[in-house]
């Protein structure tokens, strides 16, 4: 039971009428809308690509040995898990008092060597989302979404951002941690310029590390899904170090990055190490004006799922304190994926102030979602 | 001032003679012997390779912008830092009360595409060390050393281990974290069989990640030394996950691995994450018989340098507790490299029991160095 639920159940003494405190809604920063079928995407593609489109993703590599999706999330009316907005409302949003679900479509466009093909896939997904999840399917406005881009073609990706930034329900841009360059590389500057131009954060989500033409995040191919899945966090560490040491946040003072589903507690040892290196080596990177960890509050957020749960809850609380979770961490569930974090169960009992920061205040402020 | 130094300075009450407790000597698990010149290695190479040998290392890539070596470590008699055993005694060993310095020669043989060339380099280094540092230069036995191998040719590497394991001062095998396969890959089994055959641990040391034909530890090329140097720890994380998920320690119950200079506090979030993944996915890796973190005490040690120093010492102490430093961490200085950790300054004040474990007891037990 969360702190807020307890608050709701408090009764005042002396038999007076129950005093209910209004329970603020949760913001879930990682919900995946899934197409009902490939045809739902193909209809937005030029014929040349439509006839060749076979979807994206990891193909035959690094798949969960059971299922990639919660098996109870297939909509009663048919279709894949996560493909029916109304069932997402019924299963995820209503029972968990979620006021905003931030959609991260997984279009997997950056894995293809043919840039035009990747661009066509990204564009089709943006059209599909605008015509469904954040269009007619969103009368209550509970869904916000992310503009998908093919980061392998940064100039085209910037145009795609320009094309969709006007939509009131698009509140960020998203791309994959699987890449051919580390994210601090100046190759990506057109994307960062576009994000700043429209004041949209960029959310990095894992999935295509070492897939297609993307480089592995470790010095060799993992053999099994568990190994690949555990080491996804290494990409995030490398990308964050790249952004910080390349001075990306000095060049783009308005750039904001969200690290989604890369786990988060690695931030503590990584920032200790990078700050220490900076002390000795800052002459090499004079464009970095302060200790790398000092850039985080202004520029970086992490989402919570998958949250590690050590045997001792107190250890996790210590780590949340050391990583400045109070300012940097935002709740996410990863619905409808297999490793979904239930907002009622994912965390140990948190102090109310910290609970509020993680479950809604941090995201409200970061995305400008104040009610 | 360390706990042990304080113990030495205690005086008993009432003006009685000062009672000095004998201060146990430190074991330094990472000291680098440097050849006086390339000729010192070339003399051990067949003529065919001797004429082509130009050394190893990172060449023009990822070099410290100042110096890679402590500038006060050049021997007064000439030659590179770390090339004179007597000066190492004078500068490192005597003033720090080091009773055993474990040498890790850096032969850099695994970066070359020509396996025979790499093998010739490794063999020549083993001969050089036997003829100098652990031969006539070692009358007091303070130096123990590591058999260097070219892990890119595992069968030859195993023969090299067989060739040198008899030497009483060779107490482990060493190789680089830069690789073309993750270390759990069965490609390396001949090396592990040889290590177990001779009861020698295998020490993994960084230096060649992404160099030569080795794969990068991150999804793109770092641009600067600080970035490359910070992310060296990512290789170690990936290799450890590989060893644990491939079941290497079940197949080789006597195999022991030392993770040298890869930093160490990342172990906490990584093991939290891997244990959590194991709970959900162990059916994929049935050869792993217990939670991955449970293999560490029997099979894995980490050396301390470079030790992160957060602003708050108490945070580091919490992390040392969570990572089981009491059993897993062994002091190392990395002499004579630029980021040398002084045993008197590297750590915050430690409880005496933990100090003793880290500075000598763990290494005594692991290497069988009890006096």
PDB file of C-alpha atoms in Angstrom, chain B residues 78-273:
ATOM      1  CA  UNK B  78      67.454   6.611 -16.019  1.00  0.00           C
ATOM      2  CA  UNK B  79      64.828   4.591 -17.848  1.00  0.00           C
ATOM      3  CA  UNK B  80      61.028   4.781 -17.794  1.00  0.00           C
ATOM      4  CA  UNK B  81      58.886   4.991 -14.652  1.00  0.00           C
ATOM      5  CA  UNK B  82      58.480   1.551 -13.125  1.00  0.00           C
ATOM      6  CA  UNK B  83      61.529   0.061 -14.846  1.00  0.00           C
ATOM      7  CA  UNK B  84      63.891  -0.200 -11.847  1.00  0.00           C
ATOM      8  CA  UNK B  85      62.917  -2.753  -9.168  1.00  0.00           C
ATOM      9  CA  UNK B  86      65.147  -1.093  -6.564  1.00  0.00           C
ATOM     10  CA  UNK B  87      63.550   2.292  -7.112  1.00  0.00           C
ATOM     11  CA  UNK B  88      60.099   0.688  -6.862  1.00  0.00           C
ATOM     12  CA  UNK B  89      61.210  -0.669  -3.503  1.00  0.00           C
ATOM     13  CA  UNK B  90      62.395   2.763  -2.424  1.00  0.00           C
ATOM     14  CA  UNK B  91      59.406   4.759  -3.661  1.00  0.00           C
ATOM     15  CA  UNK B  92      56.479   2.389  -3.242  1.00  0.00           C
ATOM     16  CA  UNK B  93      57.275  -0.615  -1.108  1.00  0.00           C
ATOM     17  CA  UNK B  94      59.353   0.596   1.839  1.00  0.00           C
ATOM     18  CA  UNK B  95      57.518   3.834   2.708  1.00  0.00           C
ATOM     19  CA  UNK B  96      54.134   2.091   2.491  1.00  0.00           C
ATOM     20  CA  UNK B  97      55.070  -1.076   4.373  1.00  0.00           C
ATOM     21  CA  UNK B  98      54.103  -3.255   1.432  1.00  0.00           C
ATOM     22  CA  UNK B  99      54.997  -6.870   2.036  1.00  0.00           C
ATOM     23  CA  UNK B 100      53.913  -8.185  -1.355  1.00  0.00           C
ATOM     24  CA  UNK B 101      53.653  -6.339  -4.663  1.00  0.00           C
ATOM     25  CA  UNK B 102      51.753  -8.321  -7.261  1.00  0.00           C
ATOM     26  CA  UNK B 103      53.147  -7.435 -10.662  1.00  0.00           C
ATOM     27  CA  UNK B 104      50.890  -7.163 -13.685  1.00  0.00           C
ATOM     28  CA  UNK B 105      53.028  -6.800 -16.816  1.00  0.00           C
ATOM     29  CA  UNK B 106      51.157  -5.015 -19.595  1.00  0.00           C
ATOM     30  CA  UNK B 107      52.216  -6.750 -22.768  1.00  0.00           C
ATOM     31  CA  UNK B 108      49.185  -5.721 -24.852  1.00  0.00           C
ATOM     32  CA  UNK B 109      49.365  -8.829 -26.995  1.00  0.00           C
ATOM     33  CA  UNK B 110      45.634  -9.378 -27.573  1.00  0.00           C
ATOM     34  CA  UNK B 111      45.170  -6.371 -29.820  1.00  0.00           C
ATOM     35  CA  UNK B 112      46.917  -7.776 -32.874  1.00  0.00           C
ATOM     36  CA  UNK B 113      45.169  -9.594 -35.705  1.00  0.00           C
ATOM     37  CA  UNK B 114      48.208 -11.862 -36.233  1.00  0.00           C
ATOM     38  CA  UNK B 115      47.881 -14.409 -33.424  1.00  0.00           C
ATOM     39  CA  UNK B 116      51.479 -15.627 -33.741  1.00  0.00           C
ATOM     40  CA  UNK B 117      52.761 -12.085 -33.289  1.00  0.00           C
ATOM     41  CA  UNK B 118      50.619 -11.637 -30.181  1.00  0.00           C
ATOM     42  CA  UNK B 119      51.820 -14.962 -28.805  1.00  0.00           C
ATOM     43  CA  UNK B 120      55.474 -14.024 -29.391  1.00  0.00           C
ATOM     44  CA  UNK B 121      54.959 -10.767 -27.494  1.00  0.00           C
ATOM     45  CA  UNK B 122      53.335 -12.516 -24.526  1.00  0.00           C
ATOM     46  CA  UNK B 123      56.024 -15.209 -24.334  1.00  0.00           C
ATOM     47  CA  UNK B 124      58.844 -12.671 -24.491  1.00  0.00           C
ATOM     48  CA  UNK B 125      57.334 -10.718 -21.597  1.00  0.00           C
ATOM     49  CA  UNK B 126      57.087 -13.848 -19.454  1.00  0.00           C
ATOM     50  CA  UNK B 127      60.767 -14.612 -20.117  1.00  0.00           C
ATOM     51  CA  UNK B 128      61.778 -11.045 -19.337  1.00  0.00           C
ATOM     52  CA  UNK B 129      59.929 -11.025 -16.008  1.00  0.00           C
ATOM     53  CA  UNK B 130      61.393 -14.421 -15.010  1.00  0.00           C
ATOM     54  CA  UNK B 131      64.905 -13.194 -15.813  1.00  0.00           C
ATOM     55  CA  UNK B 132      64.534  -9.922 -13.897  1.00  0.00           C
ATOM     56  CA  UNK B 133      61.708  -8.913 -11.546  1.00  0.00           C
ATOM     57  CA  UNK B 134      60.966 -12.355 -10.139  1.00  0.00           C
ATOM     58  CA  UNK B 135      64.492 -13.655 -10.790  1.00  0.00           C
ATOM     59  CA  UNK B 136      67.716 -11.964  -9.677  1.00  0.00           C
ATOM     60  CA  UNK B 137      65.897  -8.710  -8.872  1.00  0.00           C
ATOM     61  CA  UNK B 138      63.744 -10.431  -6.237  1.00  0.00           C
ATOM     62  CA  UNK B 139      66.042 -11.676  -3.422  1.00  0.00           C
ATOM     63  CA  UNK B 140      63.518 -10.627  -0.769  1.00  0.00           C
ATOM     64  CA  UNK B 141      60.577 -12.221  -2.587  1.00  0.00           C
ATOM     65  CA  UNK B 142      58.528  -9.022  -2.332  1.00  0.00           C
ATOM     66  CA  UNK B 143      57.537  -9.336  -5.974  1.00  0.00           C
ATOM     67  CA  UNK B 144      54.971 -11.872  -7.118  1.00  0.00           C
ATOM     68  CA  UNK B 145      53.919 -11.798 -10.742  1.00  0.00           C
ATOM     69  CA  UNK B 146      51.281 -12.737 -13.307  1.00  0.00           C
ATOM     70  CA  UNK B 147      51.725 -14.922 -16.381  1.00  0.00           C
ATOM     71  CA  UNK B 148      50.725 -12.833 -19.394  1.00  0.00           C
ATOM     72  CA  UNK B 149      48.747 -14.487 -22.176  1.00  0.00           C
ATOM     73  CA  UNK B 150      47.349 -13.568 -25.561  1.00  0.00           C
ATOM     74  CA  UNK B 151      43.711 -14.448 -24.968  1.00  0.00           C
ATOM     75  CA  UNK B 152      42.958 -14.072 -28.668  1.00  0.00           C
ATOM     76  CA  UNK B 153      44.582 -17.523 -29.115  1.00  0.00           C
ATOM     77  CA  UNK B 154      43.225 -19.512 -26.156  1.00  0.00           C
ATOM     78  CA  UNK B 155      44.910 -22.845 -26.941  1.00  0.00           C
ATOM     79  CA  UNK B 156      48.327 -21.242 -27.206  1.00  0.00           C
ATOM     80  CA  UNK B 157      47.554 -19.159 -24.106  1.00  0.00           C
ATOM     81  CA  UNK B 158      46.871 -22.356 -22.156  1.00  0.00           C
ATOM     82  CA  UNK B 159      50.259 -23.735 -23.235  1.00  0.00           C
ATOM     83  CA  UNK B 160      51.888 -20.510 -22.075  1.00  0.00           C
ATOM     84  CA  UNK B 161      50.246 -20.963 -18.653  1.00  0.00           C
ATOM     85  CA  UNK B 162      51.514 -24.557 -18.488  1.00  0.00           C
ATOM     86  CA  UNK B 163      54.985 -23.293 -19.337  1.00  0.00           C
ATOM     87  CA  UNK B 164      55.208 -20.747 -16.527  1.00  0.00           C
ATOM     88  CA  UNK B 165      52.945 -22.008 -13.754  1.00  0.00           C
ATOM     89  CA  UNK B 166      55.824 -23.844 -12.062  1.00  0.00           C
ATOM     90  CA  UNK B 167      57.573 -20.577 -11.123  1.00  0.00           C
ATOM     91  CA  UNK B 168      57.104 -20.025  -7.403  1.00  0.00           C
ATOM     92  CA  UNK B 169      56.635 -16.267  -7.840  1.00  0.00           C
ATOM     93  CA  UNK B 170      53.956 -16.530 -10.560  1.00  0.00           C
ATOM     94  CA  UNK B 171      50.761 -16.459  -8.536  1.00  0.00           C
ATOM     95  CA  UNK B 172      48.202 -15.690 -11.211  1.00  0.00           C
ATOM     96  CA  UNK B 173      47.532 -15.310 -14.934  1.00  0.00           C
ATOM     97  CA  UNK B 174      46.589 -11.955 -16.435  1.00  0.00           C
ATOM     98  CA  UNK B 175      44.912 -10.689 -19.573  1.00  0.00           C
ATOM     99  CA  UNK B 176      43.084  -7.647 -20.907  1.00  0.00           C
ATOM    100  CA  UNK B 177      39.416  -6.633 -20.698  1.00  0.00           C
ATOM    101  CA  UNK B 178      39.706  -5.548 -24.332  1.00  0.00           C
ATOM    102  CA  UNK B 179      38.457  -8.554 -26.258  1.00  0.00           C
ATOM    103  CA  UNK B 180      36.560  -9.922 -29.216  1.00  0.00           C
ATOM    104  CA  UNK B 181      34.397 -12.163 -27.067  1.00  0.00           C
ATOM    105  CA  UNK B 182      32.849 -11.730 -23.651  1.00  0.00           C
ATOM    106  CA  UNK B 183      34.762 -13.766 -21.112  1.00  0.00           C
ATOM    107  CA  UNK B 184      31.997 -16.286 -20.492  1.00  0.00           C
ATOM    108  CA  UNK B 185      32.281 -17.386 -24.124  1.00  0.00           C
ATOM    109  CA  UNK B 186      33.365 -21.013 -24.426  1.00  0.00           C
ATOM    110  CA  UNK B 187      36.132 -19.879 -26.725  1.00  0.00           C
ATOM    111  CA  UNK B 188      38.101 -19.159 -23.522  1.00  0.00           C
ATOM    112  CA  UNK B 189      37.650 -22.593 -21.920  1.00  0.00           C
ATOM    113  CA  UNK B 190      41.211 -23.773 -22.639  1.00  0.00           C
ATOM    114  CA  UNK B 191      42.478 -20.810 -20.605  1.00  0.00           C
ATOM    115  CA  UNK B 192      40.149 -21.589 -17.704  1.00  0.00           C
ATOM    116  CA  UNK B 193      41.143 -25.257 -17.755  1.00  0.00           C
ATOM    117  CA  UNK B 194      44.799 -24.262 -17.531  1.00  0.00           C
ATOM    118  CA  UNK B 195      44.142 -21.815 -14.682  1.00  0.00           C
ATOM    119  CA  UNK B 196      42.309 -24.522 -12.732  1.00  0.00           C
ATOM    120  CA  UNK B 197      44.953 -27.139 -13.564  1.00  0.00           C
ATOM    121  CA  UNK B 198      47.532 -24.962 -11.814  1.00  0.00           C
ATOM    122  CA  UNK B 199      45.220 -23.356  -9.250  1.00  0.00           C
ATOM    123  CA  UNK B 200      46.002 -19.861 -10.535  1.00  0.00           C
ATOM    124  CA  UNK B 201      43.479 -17.004 -10.555  1.00  0.00           C
ATOM    125  CA  UNK B 202      42.963 -15.021 -13.752  1.00  0.00           C
ATOM    126  CA  UNK B 203      43.326 -11.239 -13.385  1.00  0.00           C
ATOM    127  CA  UNK B 204      41.489  -9.051 -15.904  1.00  0.00           C
ATOM    128  CA  UNK B 205      43.090  -5.645 -16.425  1.00  0.00           C
ATOM    129  CA  UNK B 206      41.845  -2.830 -18.701  1.00  0.00           C
ATOM    130  CA  UNK B 207      43.777  -1.052 -21.401  1.00  0.00           C
ATOM    131  CA  UNK B 208      42.849  -2.366 -24.822  1.00  0.00           C
ATOM    132  CA  UNK B 209      39.087  -1.927 -24.989  1.00  0.00           C
ATOM    133  CA  UNK B 210      38.246  -0.878 -28.510  1.00  0.00           C
ATOM    134  CA  UNK B 211      41.927  -0.876 -29.489  1.00  0.00           C
ATOM    135  CA  UNK B 212      43.256  -2.805 -32.472  1.00  0.00           C
ATOM    136  CA  UNK B 213      40.752  -5.486 -33.337  1.00  0.00           C
ATOM    137  CA  UNK B 214      39.091  -5.501 -29.929  1.00  0.00           C
ATOM    138  CA  UNK B 215      35.446  -4.512 -29.643  1.00  0.00           C
ATOM    139  CA  UNK B 216      34.388  -1.289 -27.938  1.00  0.00           C
ATOM    140  CA  UNK B 217      32.744  -1.460 -24.521  1.00  0.00           C
ATOM    141  CA  UNK B 218      30.105   1.077 -25.561  1.00  0.00           C
ATOM    142  CA  UNK B 219      27.874   1.678 -28.576  1.00  0.00           C
ATOM    143  CA  UNK B 220      30.273   4.070 -30.295  1.00  0.00           C
ATOM    144  CA  UNK B 221      33.812   5.401 -30.143  1.00  0.00           C
ATOM    145  CA  UNK B 222      34.579   7.646 -27.179  1.00  0.00           C
ATOM    146  CA  UNK B 223      36.084  10.960 -28.311  1.00  0.00           C
ATOM    147  CA  UNK B 224      38.365  11.730 -25.392  1.00  0.00           C
ATOM    148  CA  UNK B 225      40.559   9.981 -22.886  1.00  0.00           C
ATOM    149  CA  UNK B 226      38.332  10.933 -19.938  1.00  0.00           C
ATOM    150  CA  UNK B 227      35.364   9.309 -21.627  1.00  0.00           C
ATOM    151  CA  UNK B 228      37.266   6.174 -22.583  1.00  0.00           C
ATOM    152  CA  UNK B 229      38.841   5.942 -19.133  1.00  0.00           C
ATOM    153  CA  UNK B 230      35.529   6.397 -17.310  1.00  0.00           C
ATOM    154  CA  UNK B 231      33.826   3.745 -19.407  1.00  0.00           C
ATOM    155  CA  UNK B 232      36.504   1.089 -18.923  1.00  0.00           C
ATOM    156  CA  UNK B 233      34.315  -0.147 -16.083  1.00  0.00           C
ATOM    157  CA  UNK B 234      31.580  -1.054 -18.575  1.00  0.00           C
ATOM    158  CA  UNK B 235      33.740  -3.846 -20.010  1.00  0.00           C
ATOM    159  CA  UNK B 236      34.176  -5.302 -16.586  1.00  0.00           C
ATOM    160  CA  UNK B 237      30.448  -5.269 -15.966  1.00  0.00           C
ATOM    161  CA  UNK B 238      29.760  -7.031 -19.256  1.00  0.00           C
ATOM    162  CA  UNK B 239      32.490  -9.648 -18.712  1.00  0.00           C
ATOM    163  CA  UNK B 240      31.265 -10.421 -15.205  1.00  0.00           C
ATOM    164  CA  UNK B 241      27.658 -10.832 -16.363  1.00  0.00           C
ATOM    165  CA  UNK B 242      28.920 -13.096 -19.142  1.00  0.00           C
ATOM    166  CA  UNK B 243      30.923 -15.313 -16.757  1.00  0.00           C
ATOM    167  CA  UNK B 244      27.967 -15.576 -14.384  1.00  0.00           C
ATOM    168  CA  UNK B 245      25.206 -16.217 -16.921  1.00  0.00           C
ATOM    169  CA  UNK B 246      27.235 -18.682 -19.004  1.00  0.00           C
ATOM    170  CA  UNK B 247      27.679 -20.795 -15.889  1.00  0.00           C
ATOM    171  CA  UNK B 248      31.466 -20.609 -16.112  1.00  0.00           C
ATOM    172  CA  UNK B 249      31.873 -21.084 -12.357  1.00  0.00           C
ATOM    173  CA  UNK B 250      29.678 -24.199 -12.411  1.00  0.00           C
ATOM    174  CA  UNK B 251      31.737 -25.689 -15.231  1.00  0.00           C
ATOM    175  CA  UNK B 252      35.009 -24.689 -13.543  1.00  0.00           C
ATOM    176  CA  UNK B 253      34.356 -24.839  -9.796  1.00  0.00           C
ATOM    177  CA  UNK B 254      37.980 -23.905  -9.075  1.00  0.00           C
ATOM    178  CA  UNK B 255      38.093 -20.905 -11.394  1.00  0.00           C
ATOM    179  CA  UNK B 256      38.858 -17.607  -9.687  1.00  0.00           C
ATOM    180  CA  UNK B 257      38.745 -14.214 -11.379  1.00  0.00           C
ATOM    181  CA  UNK B 258      40.255 -10.914 -10.218  1.00  0.00           C
ATOM    182  CA  UNK B 259      38.841  -7.719 -11.703  1.00  0.00           C
ATOM    183  CA  UNK B 260      41.731  -5.260 -11.610  1.00  0.00           C
ATOM    184  CA  UNK B 261      41.460  -1.496 -12.155  1.00  0.00           C
ATOM    185  CA  UNK B 262      37.913  -1.676 -13.433  1.00  0.00           C
ATOM    186  CA  UNK B 263      36.685   0.202 -10.356  1.00  0.00           C
ATOM    187  CA  UNK B 264      34.344  -1.669  -8.078  1.00  0.00           C
ATOM    188  CA  UNK B 265      31.289   0.114  -6.699  1.00  0.00           C
ATOM    189  CA  UNK B 266      29.303  -0.639  -9.870  1.00  0.00           C
ATOM    190  CA  UNK B 267      29.072  -4.149  -8.466  1.00  0.00           C
ATOM    191  CA  UNK B 268      26.186  -3.095  -6.209  1.00  0.00           C
ATOM    192  CA  UNK B 269      23.615  -1.997  -8.821  1.00  0.00           C
ATOM    193  CA  UNK B 270      24.810  -4.621 -11.300  1.00  0.00           C
ATOM    194  CA  UNK B 271      24.285  -7.536  -8.929  1.00  0.00           C
ATOM    195  CA  UNK B 272      20.935  -6.161  -7.804  1.00  0.00           C
ATOM    196  CA  UNK B 273      19.884  -6.090 -11.417  1.00  0.00           C
TER     197      UNK B 273
END
